[in-house]
Short mmCIF file of C-alpha atoms and ligand atoms in Angstrom, two decimals:
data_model
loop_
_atom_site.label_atom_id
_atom_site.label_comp_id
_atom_site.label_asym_id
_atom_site.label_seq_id
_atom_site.Cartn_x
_atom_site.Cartn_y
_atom_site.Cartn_z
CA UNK A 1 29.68 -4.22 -12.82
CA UNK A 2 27.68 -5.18 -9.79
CA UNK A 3 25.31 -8.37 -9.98
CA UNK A 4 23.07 -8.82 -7.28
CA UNK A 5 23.06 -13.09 -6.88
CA UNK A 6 20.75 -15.14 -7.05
CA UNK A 7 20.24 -16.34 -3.16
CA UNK A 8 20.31 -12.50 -2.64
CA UNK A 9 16.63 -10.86 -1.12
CA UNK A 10 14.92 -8.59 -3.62
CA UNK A 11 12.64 -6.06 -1.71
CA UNK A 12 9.82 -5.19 -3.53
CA UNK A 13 6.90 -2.30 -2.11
CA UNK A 14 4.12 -2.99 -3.31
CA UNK A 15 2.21 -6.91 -2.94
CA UNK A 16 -0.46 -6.78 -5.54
CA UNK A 17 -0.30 -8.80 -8.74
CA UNK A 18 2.78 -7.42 -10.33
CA UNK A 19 4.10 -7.97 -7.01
CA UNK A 20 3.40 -11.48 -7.36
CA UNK A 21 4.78 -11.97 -10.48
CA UNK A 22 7.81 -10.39 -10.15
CA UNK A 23 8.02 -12.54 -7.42
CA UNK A 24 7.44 -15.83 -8.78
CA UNK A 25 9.93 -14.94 -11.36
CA UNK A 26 12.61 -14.18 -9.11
CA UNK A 27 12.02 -17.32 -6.90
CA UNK A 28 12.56 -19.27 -10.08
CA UNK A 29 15.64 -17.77 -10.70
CA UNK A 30 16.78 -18.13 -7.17
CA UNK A 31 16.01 -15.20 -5.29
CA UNK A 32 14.44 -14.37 -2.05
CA UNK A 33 11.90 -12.34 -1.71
CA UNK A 34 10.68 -9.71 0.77
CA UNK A 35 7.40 -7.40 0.41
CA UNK A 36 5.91 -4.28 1.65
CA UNK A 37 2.20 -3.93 1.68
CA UNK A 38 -0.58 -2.58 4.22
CA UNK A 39 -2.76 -5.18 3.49
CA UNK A 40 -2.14 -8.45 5.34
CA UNK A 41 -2.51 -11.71 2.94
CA UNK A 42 -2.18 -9.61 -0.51
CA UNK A 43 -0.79 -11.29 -3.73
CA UNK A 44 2.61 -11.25 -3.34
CA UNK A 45 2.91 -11.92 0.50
CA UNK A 46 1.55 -14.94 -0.13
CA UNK A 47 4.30 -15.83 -3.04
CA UNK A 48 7.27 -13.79 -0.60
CA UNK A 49 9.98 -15.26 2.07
CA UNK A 50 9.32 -12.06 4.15
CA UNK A 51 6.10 -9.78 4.86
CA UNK A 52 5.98 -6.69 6.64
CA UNK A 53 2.41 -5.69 6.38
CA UNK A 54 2.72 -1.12 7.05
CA UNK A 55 1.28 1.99 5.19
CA UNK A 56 3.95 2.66 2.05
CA UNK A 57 4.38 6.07 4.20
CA UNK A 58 5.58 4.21 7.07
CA UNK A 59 8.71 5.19 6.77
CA UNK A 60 10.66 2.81 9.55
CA UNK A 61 8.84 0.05 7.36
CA UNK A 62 10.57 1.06 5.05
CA UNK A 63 13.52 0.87 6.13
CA UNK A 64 13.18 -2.39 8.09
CA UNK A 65 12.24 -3.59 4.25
CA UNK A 66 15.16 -2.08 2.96
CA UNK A 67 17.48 -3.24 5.89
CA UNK A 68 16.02 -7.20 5.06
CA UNK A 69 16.91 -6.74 1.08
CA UNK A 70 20.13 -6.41 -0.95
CA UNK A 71 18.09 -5.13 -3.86
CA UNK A 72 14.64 -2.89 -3.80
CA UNK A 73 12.29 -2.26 -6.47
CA UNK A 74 8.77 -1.17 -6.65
CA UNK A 75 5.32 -2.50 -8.65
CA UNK A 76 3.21 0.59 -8.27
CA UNK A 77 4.70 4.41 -9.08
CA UNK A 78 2.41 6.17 -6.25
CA UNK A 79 5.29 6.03 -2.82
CA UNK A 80 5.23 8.23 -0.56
CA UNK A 81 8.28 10.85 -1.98
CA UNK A 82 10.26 11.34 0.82
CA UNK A 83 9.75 7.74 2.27
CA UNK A 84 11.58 6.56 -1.52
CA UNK A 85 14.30 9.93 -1.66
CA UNK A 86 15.52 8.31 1.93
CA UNK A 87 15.42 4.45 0.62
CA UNK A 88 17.70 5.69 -1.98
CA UNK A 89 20.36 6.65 0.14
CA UNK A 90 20.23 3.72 2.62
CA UNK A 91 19.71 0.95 0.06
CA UNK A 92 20.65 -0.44 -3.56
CA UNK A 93 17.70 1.32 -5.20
CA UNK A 94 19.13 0.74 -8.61
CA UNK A 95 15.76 2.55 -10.57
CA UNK A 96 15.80 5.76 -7.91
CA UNK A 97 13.43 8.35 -7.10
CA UNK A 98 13.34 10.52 -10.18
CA UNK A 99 11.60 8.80 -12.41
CA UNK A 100 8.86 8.13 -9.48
CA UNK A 101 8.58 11.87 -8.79
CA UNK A 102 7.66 12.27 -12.58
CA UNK A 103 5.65 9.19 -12.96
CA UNK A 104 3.61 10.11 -9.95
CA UNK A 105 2.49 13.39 -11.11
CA UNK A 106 0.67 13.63 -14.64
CA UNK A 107 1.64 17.24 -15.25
CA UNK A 108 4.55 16.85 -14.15
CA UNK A 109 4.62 13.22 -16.89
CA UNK A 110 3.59 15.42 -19.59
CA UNK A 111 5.91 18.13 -19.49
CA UNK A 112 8.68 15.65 -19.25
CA UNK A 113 7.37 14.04 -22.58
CA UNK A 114 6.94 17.12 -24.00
CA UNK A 115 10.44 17.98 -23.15
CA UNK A 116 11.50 14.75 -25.11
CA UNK A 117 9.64 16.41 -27.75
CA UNK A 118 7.45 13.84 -27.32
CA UNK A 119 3.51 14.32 -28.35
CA UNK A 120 0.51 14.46 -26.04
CA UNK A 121 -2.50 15.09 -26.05
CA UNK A 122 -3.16 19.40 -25.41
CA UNK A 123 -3.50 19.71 -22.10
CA UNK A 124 -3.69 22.31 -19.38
CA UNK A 125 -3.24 22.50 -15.90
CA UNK A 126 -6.49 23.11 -13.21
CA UNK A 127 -5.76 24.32 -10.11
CA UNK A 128 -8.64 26.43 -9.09
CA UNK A 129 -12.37 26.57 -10.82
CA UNK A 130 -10.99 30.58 -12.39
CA UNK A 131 -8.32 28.26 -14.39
CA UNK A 132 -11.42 26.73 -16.62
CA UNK A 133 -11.79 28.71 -18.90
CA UNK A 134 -7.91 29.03 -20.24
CA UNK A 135 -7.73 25.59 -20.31
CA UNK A 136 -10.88 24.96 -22.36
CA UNK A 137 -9.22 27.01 -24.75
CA UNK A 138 -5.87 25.10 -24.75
CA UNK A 139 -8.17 21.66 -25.18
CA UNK A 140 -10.98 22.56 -26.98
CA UNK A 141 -14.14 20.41 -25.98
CA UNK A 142 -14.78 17.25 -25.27
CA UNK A 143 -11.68 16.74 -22.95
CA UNK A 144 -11.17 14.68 -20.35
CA UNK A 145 -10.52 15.94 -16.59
CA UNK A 146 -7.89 13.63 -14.66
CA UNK A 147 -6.62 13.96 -11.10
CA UNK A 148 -2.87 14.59 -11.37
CA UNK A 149 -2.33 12.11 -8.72
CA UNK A 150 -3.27 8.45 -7.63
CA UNK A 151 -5.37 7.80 -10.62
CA UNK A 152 -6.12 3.99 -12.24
CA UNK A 153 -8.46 1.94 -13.74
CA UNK A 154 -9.93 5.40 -14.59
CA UNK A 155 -10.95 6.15 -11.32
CA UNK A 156 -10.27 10.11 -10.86
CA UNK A 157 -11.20 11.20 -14.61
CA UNK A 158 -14.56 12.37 -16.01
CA UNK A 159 -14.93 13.09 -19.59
CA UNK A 160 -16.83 16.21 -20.26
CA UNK A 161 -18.20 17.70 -23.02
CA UNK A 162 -19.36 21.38 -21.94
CA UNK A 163 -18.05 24.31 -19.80
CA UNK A 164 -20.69 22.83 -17.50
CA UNK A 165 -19.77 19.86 -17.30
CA UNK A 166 -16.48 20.78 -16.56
CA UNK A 167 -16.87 23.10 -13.47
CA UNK A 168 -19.43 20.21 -12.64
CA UNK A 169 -16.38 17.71 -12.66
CA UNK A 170 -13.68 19.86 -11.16
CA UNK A 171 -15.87 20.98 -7.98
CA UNK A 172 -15.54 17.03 -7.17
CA UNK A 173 -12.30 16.18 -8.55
CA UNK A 174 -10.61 19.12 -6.74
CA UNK A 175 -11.20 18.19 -3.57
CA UNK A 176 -8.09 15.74 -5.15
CA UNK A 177 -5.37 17.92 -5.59
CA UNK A 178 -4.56 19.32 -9.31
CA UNK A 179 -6.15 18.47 -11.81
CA UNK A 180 -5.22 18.32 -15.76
CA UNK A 181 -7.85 18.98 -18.51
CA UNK A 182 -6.39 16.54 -22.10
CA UNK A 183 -7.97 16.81 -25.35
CA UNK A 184 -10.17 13.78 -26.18
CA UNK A 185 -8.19 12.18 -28.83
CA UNK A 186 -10.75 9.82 -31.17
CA UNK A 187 -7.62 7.04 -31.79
CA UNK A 188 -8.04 4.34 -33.95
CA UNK A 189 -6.44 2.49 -31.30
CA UNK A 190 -4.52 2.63 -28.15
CA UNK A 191 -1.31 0.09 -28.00
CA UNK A 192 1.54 0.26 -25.53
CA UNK A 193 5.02 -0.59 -25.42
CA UNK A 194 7.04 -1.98 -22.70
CA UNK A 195 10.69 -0.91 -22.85
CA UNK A 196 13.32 -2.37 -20.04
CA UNK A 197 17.31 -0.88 -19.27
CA UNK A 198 19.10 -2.46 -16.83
CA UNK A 199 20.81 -0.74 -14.10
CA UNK A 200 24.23 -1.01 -16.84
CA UNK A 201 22.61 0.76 -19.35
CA UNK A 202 21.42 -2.16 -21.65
CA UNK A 203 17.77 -1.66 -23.25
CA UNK A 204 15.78 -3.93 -24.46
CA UNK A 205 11.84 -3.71 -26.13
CA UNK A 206 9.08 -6.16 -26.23
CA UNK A 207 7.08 -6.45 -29.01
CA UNK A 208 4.05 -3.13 -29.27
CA UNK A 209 0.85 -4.56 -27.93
CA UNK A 210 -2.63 -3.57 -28.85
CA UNK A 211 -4.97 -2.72 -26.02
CA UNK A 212 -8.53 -2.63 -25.50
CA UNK A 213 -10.10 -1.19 -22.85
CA UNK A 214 -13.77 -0.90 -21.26
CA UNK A 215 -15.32 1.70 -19.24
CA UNK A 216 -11.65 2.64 -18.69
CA UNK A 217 -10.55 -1.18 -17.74
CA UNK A 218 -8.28 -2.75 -20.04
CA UNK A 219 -9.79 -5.43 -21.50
CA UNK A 220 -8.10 -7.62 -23.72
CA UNK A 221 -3.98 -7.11 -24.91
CA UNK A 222 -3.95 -7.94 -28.77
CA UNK A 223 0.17 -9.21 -30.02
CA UNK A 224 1.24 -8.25 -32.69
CA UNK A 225 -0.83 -5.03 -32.34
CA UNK A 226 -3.03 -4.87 -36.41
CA UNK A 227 -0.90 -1.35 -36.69
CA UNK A 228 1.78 -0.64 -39.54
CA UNK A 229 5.39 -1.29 -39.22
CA UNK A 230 6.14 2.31 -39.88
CA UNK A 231 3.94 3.16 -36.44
CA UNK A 232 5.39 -0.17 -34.49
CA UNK A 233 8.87 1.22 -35.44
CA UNK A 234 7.64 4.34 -34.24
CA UNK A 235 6.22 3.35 -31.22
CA UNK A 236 9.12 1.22 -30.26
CA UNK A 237 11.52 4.68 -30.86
CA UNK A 238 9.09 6.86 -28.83
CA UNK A 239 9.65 4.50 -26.03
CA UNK A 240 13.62 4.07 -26.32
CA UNK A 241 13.51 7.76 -26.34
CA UNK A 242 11.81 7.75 -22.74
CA UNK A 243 13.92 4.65 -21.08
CA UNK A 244 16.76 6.61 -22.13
CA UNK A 245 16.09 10.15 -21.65
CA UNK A 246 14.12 9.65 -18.36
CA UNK A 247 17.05 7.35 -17.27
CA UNK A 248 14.66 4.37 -16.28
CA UNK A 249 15.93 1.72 -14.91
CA UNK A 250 13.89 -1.26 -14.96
CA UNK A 251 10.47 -2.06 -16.94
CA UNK A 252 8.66 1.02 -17.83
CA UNK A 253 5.34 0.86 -19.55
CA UNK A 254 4.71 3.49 -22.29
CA UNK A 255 1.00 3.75 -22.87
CA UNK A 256 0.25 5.47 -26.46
CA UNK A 257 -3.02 6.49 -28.66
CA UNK A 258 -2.55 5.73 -32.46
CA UNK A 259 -4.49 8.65 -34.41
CA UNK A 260 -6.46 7.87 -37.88
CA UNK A 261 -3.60 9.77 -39.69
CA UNK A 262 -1.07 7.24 -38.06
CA UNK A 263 0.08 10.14 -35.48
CA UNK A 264 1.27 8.75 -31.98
CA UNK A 265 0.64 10.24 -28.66
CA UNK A 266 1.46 9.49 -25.44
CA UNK A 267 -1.06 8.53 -22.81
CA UNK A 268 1.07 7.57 -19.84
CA UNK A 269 3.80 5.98 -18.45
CA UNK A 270 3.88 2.88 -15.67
CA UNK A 271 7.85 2.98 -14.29
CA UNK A 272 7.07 -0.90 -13.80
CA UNK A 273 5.59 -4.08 -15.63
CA UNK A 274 2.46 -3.53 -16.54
CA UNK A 275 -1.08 -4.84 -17.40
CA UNK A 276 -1.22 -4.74 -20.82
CA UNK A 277 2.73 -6.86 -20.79
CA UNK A 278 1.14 -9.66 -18.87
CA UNK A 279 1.39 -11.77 -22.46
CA UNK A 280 4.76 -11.96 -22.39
CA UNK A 281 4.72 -14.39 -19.52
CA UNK A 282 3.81 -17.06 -22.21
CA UNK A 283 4.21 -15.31 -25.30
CA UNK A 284 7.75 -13.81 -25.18
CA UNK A 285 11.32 -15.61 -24.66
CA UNK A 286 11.72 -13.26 -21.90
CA UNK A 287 8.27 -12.18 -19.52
CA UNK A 288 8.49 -8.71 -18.90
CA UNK A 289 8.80 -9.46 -15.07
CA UNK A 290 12.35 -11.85 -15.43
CA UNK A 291 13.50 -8.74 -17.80
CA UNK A 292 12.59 -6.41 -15.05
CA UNK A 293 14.75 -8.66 -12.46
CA UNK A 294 17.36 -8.78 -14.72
CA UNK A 295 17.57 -5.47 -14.97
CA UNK A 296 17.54 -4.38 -11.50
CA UNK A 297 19.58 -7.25 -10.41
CA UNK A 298 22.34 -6.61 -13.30
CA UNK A 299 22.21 -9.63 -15.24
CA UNK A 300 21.76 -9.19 -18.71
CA UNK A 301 18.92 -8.74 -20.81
CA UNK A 302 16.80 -11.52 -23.12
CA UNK A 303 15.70 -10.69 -26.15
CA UNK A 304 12.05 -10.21 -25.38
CA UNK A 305 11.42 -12.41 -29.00
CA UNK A 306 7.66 -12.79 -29.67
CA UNK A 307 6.81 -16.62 -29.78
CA UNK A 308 3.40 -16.77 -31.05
CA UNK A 309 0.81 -14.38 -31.85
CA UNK A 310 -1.47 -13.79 -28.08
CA UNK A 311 -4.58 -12.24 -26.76
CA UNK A 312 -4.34 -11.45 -23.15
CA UNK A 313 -7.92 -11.33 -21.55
CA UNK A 314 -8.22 -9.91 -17.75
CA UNK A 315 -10.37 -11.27 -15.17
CA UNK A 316 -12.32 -9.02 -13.27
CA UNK A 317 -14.31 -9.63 -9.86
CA UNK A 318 -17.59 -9.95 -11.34
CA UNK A 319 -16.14 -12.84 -14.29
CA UNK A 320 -14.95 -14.92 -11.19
CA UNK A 321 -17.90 -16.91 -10.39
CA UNK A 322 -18.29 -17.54 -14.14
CA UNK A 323 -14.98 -18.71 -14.59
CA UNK A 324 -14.77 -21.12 -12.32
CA UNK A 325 -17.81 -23.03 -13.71
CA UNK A 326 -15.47 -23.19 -16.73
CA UNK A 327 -12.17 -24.79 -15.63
CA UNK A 328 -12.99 -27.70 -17.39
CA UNK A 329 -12.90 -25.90 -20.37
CA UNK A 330 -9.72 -24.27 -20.11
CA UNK A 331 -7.59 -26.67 -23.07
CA UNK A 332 -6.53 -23.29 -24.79
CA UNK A 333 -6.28 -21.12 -21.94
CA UNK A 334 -3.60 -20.40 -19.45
CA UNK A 335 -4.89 -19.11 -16.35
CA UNK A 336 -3.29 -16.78 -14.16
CA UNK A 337 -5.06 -15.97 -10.78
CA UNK A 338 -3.90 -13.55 -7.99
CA UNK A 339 -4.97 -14.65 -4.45
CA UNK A 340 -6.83 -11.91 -3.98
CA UNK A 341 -9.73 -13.22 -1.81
CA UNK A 342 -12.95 -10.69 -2.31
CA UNK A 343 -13.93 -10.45 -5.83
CA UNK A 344 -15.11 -7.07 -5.84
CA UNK A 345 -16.60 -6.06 -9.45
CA UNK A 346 -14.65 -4.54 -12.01
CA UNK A 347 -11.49 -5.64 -9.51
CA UNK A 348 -8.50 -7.48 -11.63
CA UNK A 349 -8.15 -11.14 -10.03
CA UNK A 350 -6.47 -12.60 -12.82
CA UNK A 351 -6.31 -12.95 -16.81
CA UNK A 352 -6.01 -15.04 -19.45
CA UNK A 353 -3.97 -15.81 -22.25
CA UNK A 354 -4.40 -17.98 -25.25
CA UNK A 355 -1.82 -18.57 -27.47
CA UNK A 356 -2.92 -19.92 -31.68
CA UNK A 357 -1.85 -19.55 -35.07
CA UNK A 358 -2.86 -15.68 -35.77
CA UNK A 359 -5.23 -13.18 -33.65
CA UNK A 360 -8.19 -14.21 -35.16
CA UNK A 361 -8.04 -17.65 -34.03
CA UNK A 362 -6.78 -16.84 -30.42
CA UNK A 363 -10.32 -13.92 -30.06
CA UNK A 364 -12.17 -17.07 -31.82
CA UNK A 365 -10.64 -19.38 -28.45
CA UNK A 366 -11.36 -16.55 -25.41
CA UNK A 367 -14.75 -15.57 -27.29
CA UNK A 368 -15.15 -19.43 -27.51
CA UNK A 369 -14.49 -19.99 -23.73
CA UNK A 370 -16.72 -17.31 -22.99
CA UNK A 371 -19.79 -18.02 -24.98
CA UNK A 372 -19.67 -21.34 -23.00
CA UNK A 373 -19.69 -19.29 -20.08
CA UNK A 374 -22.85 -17.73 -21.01
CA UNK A 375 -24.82 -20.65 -21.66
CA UNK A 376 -24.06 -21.85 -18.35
CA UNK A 377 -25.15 -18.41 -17.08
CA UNK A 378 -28.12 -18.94 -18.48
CA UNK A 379 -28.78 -22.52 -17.41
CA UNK A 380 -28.23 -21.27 -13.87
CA UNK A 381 -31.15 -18.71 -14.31
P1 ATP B 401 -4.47 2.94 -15.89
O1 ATP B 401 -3.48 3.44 -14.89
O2 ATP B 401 -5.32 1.84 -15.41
O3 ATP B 401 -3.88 2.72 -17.24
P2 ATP B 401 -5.61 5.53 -15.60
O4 ATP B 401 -6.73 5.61 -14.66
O5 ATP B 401 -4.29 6.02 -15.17
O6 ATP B 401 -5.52 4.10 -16.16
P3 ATP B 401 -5.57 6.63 -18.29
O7 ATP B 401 -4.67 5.60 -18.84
O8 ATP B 401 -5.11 8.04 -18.34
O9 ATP B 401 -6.08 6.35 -16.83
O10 ATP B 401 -6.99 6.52 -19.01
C1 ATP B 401 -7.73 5.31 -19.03
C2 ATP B 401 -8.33 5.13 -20.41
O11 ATP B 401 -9.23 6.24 -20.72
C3 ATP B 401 -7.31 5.14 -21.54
O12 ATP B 401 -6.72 3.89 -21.71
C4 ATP B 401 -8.20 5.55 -22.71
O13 ATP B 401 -8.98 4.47 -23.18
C5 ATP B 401 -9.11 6.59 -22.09
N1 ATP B 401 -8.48 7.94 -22.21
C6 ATP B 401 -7.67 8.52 -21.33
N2 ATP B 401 -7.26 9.74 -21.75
C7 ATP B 401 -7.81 9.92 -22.96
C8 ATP B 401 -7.77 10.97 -23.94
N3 ATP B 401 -7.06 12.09 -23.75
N4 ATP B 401 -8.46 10.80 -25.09
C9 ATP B 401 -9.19 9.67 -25.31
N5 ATP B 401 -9.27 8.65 -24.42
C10 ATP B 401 -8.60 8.76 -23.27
MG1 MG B 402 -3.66 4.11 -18.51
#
């Protein structure tokens, strides 16, 4: 069974904040670490042994990354497809191309789920304004409009409520590529579920987390999720059924919507550590970016054990200025920023996490920190 050693380089594309972490948990366990990003000084070239600083479609950057590592991964799903079908055949690429090729696309996500006989939302593709209609039909109104590629943060989706609106949306969005048309689903809640098999086949699930999200951002990460076992159990199957029948390798992120009548559907899948896992770095016995070393690098999995109920809190460009008028403030708070040096609104630079004795008490702490945060607003006015 091959082990990549610690003292080994780990080549990671991609040098934003998962990046970062990843990094900073390999380094504590011994590895080196080199990155591939296009913009010079990002998260985790600051954190990394070795930068090369090229467009993810360069592909002789690529391979001058891959030539530098013993061991690649990736923190964001959208690589150029041919640049990561090549890697795979020059380097130990342990999580491969597939799952990236499916990832990438969300058609091409869905009808993999649904293949899993896994439920989504109804959905249709868009290729051309004469496909509106059908796929009106197939979602029924209000739906949501997505860009098939590239998408985050909820950039690249409109939600629309009539025909109008619709055409209205896809005469911009097309100039993107495909689109897909879902169903708006009212959930009760969204949660998500972060599932991890190592490159031998071993799986291993963190605890379902409860997300909350605004204008498309999420917000704050809410562990244990206030959902029924039955639905955790559930959740926690839908997402073993996806490690294993998409044959991840690595942390994948299975984003879900939890319906009034309990029913689950899938969102969308992250083939990498994700946002709403960040609690785990404090919160779990395992963070989900050691796990996702682990299981790239062979060695074997922790049981990701929750240690204490969490709320996970990100901060965005325009809460930086705020924040740091509050570090004196931060007793309850661990604070996790990401070298990113313009703090552009709604941009993530960091998050928080509070750890207490049940949820209530940890929103009471954040909503605490923040109300301070306020007054001093105020008194700056
Ligand atoms: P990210 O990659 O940051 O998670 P994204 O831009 O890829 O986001 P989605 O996760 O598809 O976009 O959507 C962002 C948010 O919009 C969801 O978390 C959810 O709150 C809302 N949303 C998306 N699709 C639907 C839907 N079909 N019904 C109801 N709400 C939806
Ligand atoms: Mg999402």
């Amino acid at each position: 069974m091959k082990i990549v050693k610690p003292g080994s380089t780990i080549g990671i594309i991609g040098g934003g904040q998962l990046g970062r972490m990843m990094a900073l948990s390999a380094k504590a366990m011994g590895y080196r670490i080199a990155v591939l990003d296009p913009t010079p000084d990002a998260p985790c070239g600051q954190v990394a042994d070795q930068v090369i600083t090229a467009p993810f479609d360069d592909y002789e950057a690529c391979k001058q990354l891959a030539l530098m590592s013993d061991v690649l991964t990736y923190e964001f799903e959208n690589i150029d497809e041919q640049a990561s079908a090549q890697l795979s055949q020059i380097s130990d690429f342990p999580q491969g191309y597939e799952v990236l090729a499916t990832t990438q696309h969300r058609l091409k996500e869905k009808e993999a789920l649904e293949q899993l006989d896994i439920q989504v939302a109804p959905f249709a593709s868009i290729t051309k304004l004469e496909d509106i209609a059908n796929a009106i039909v197939v979602t029924g109104l209000p739906a949501i409009l997505k860009t098939c590629r590239g998408g985050y943060d909820g950039k690249g989706q409109a939600v629309v409520k009539t025909a109008e609106e619709v055409e209205a949306a896809c005469q911009v969005l097309l100039n993107h590529g495909e689109l897909v048309l879902e169903r708006l689903i009212p959930f009760e809640c969204e949660i998500s579920v972060l599932a991890t098999k190592s490159r031998h086949g071993d799986v291993e699930i963190f605890p379902v987390a409860e997300n909350e999200h605004k204008e498309s951002v999420l917000h704050r990460t809410i562990v244990p999720a206030r959902i029924d076992t039955a639905i955790e159990e559930e959740a926690k199957r839908i997402a073993l059924r996806i490690v294993e029948g998409l044959n991840v390798v690595g942390t994948l992120a299975v984003e879900m919507f939890v319906t009034k009548e309990g029913t689950i559907l899938v969102n969308e899948l992250a083939p990498r550590p994700h946002n709403s896992g960040h609690y785990t770095i404090e919160a779990c016995k395992v963070s989900q970016f050691e796990q996702h070393i682990r299981a790239v690098c062979g060695l074997p999995l922790r049981k990701p054990t929750l240690l204490s109920p969490c709320v996970m809190e990100n901060v965005l460009g325009e809460q930086v200025t705020p924040l740091m008028e509050r570090l004196g403030e931060l007793q309850h708070v661990s604070l996790h920023l990401y070298g990113k040096k313009e703090a552009k609104e709604k941009r993530k630079m960091g998050h928080l996490t509070v750890l207490e004795e049940n949820t209530a008490t940890c929103i009471q702490a954040l909503d605490a920190f923040w109300e301070k945060k306020t007054k001093v607003l105020e008194e700056m006015e």
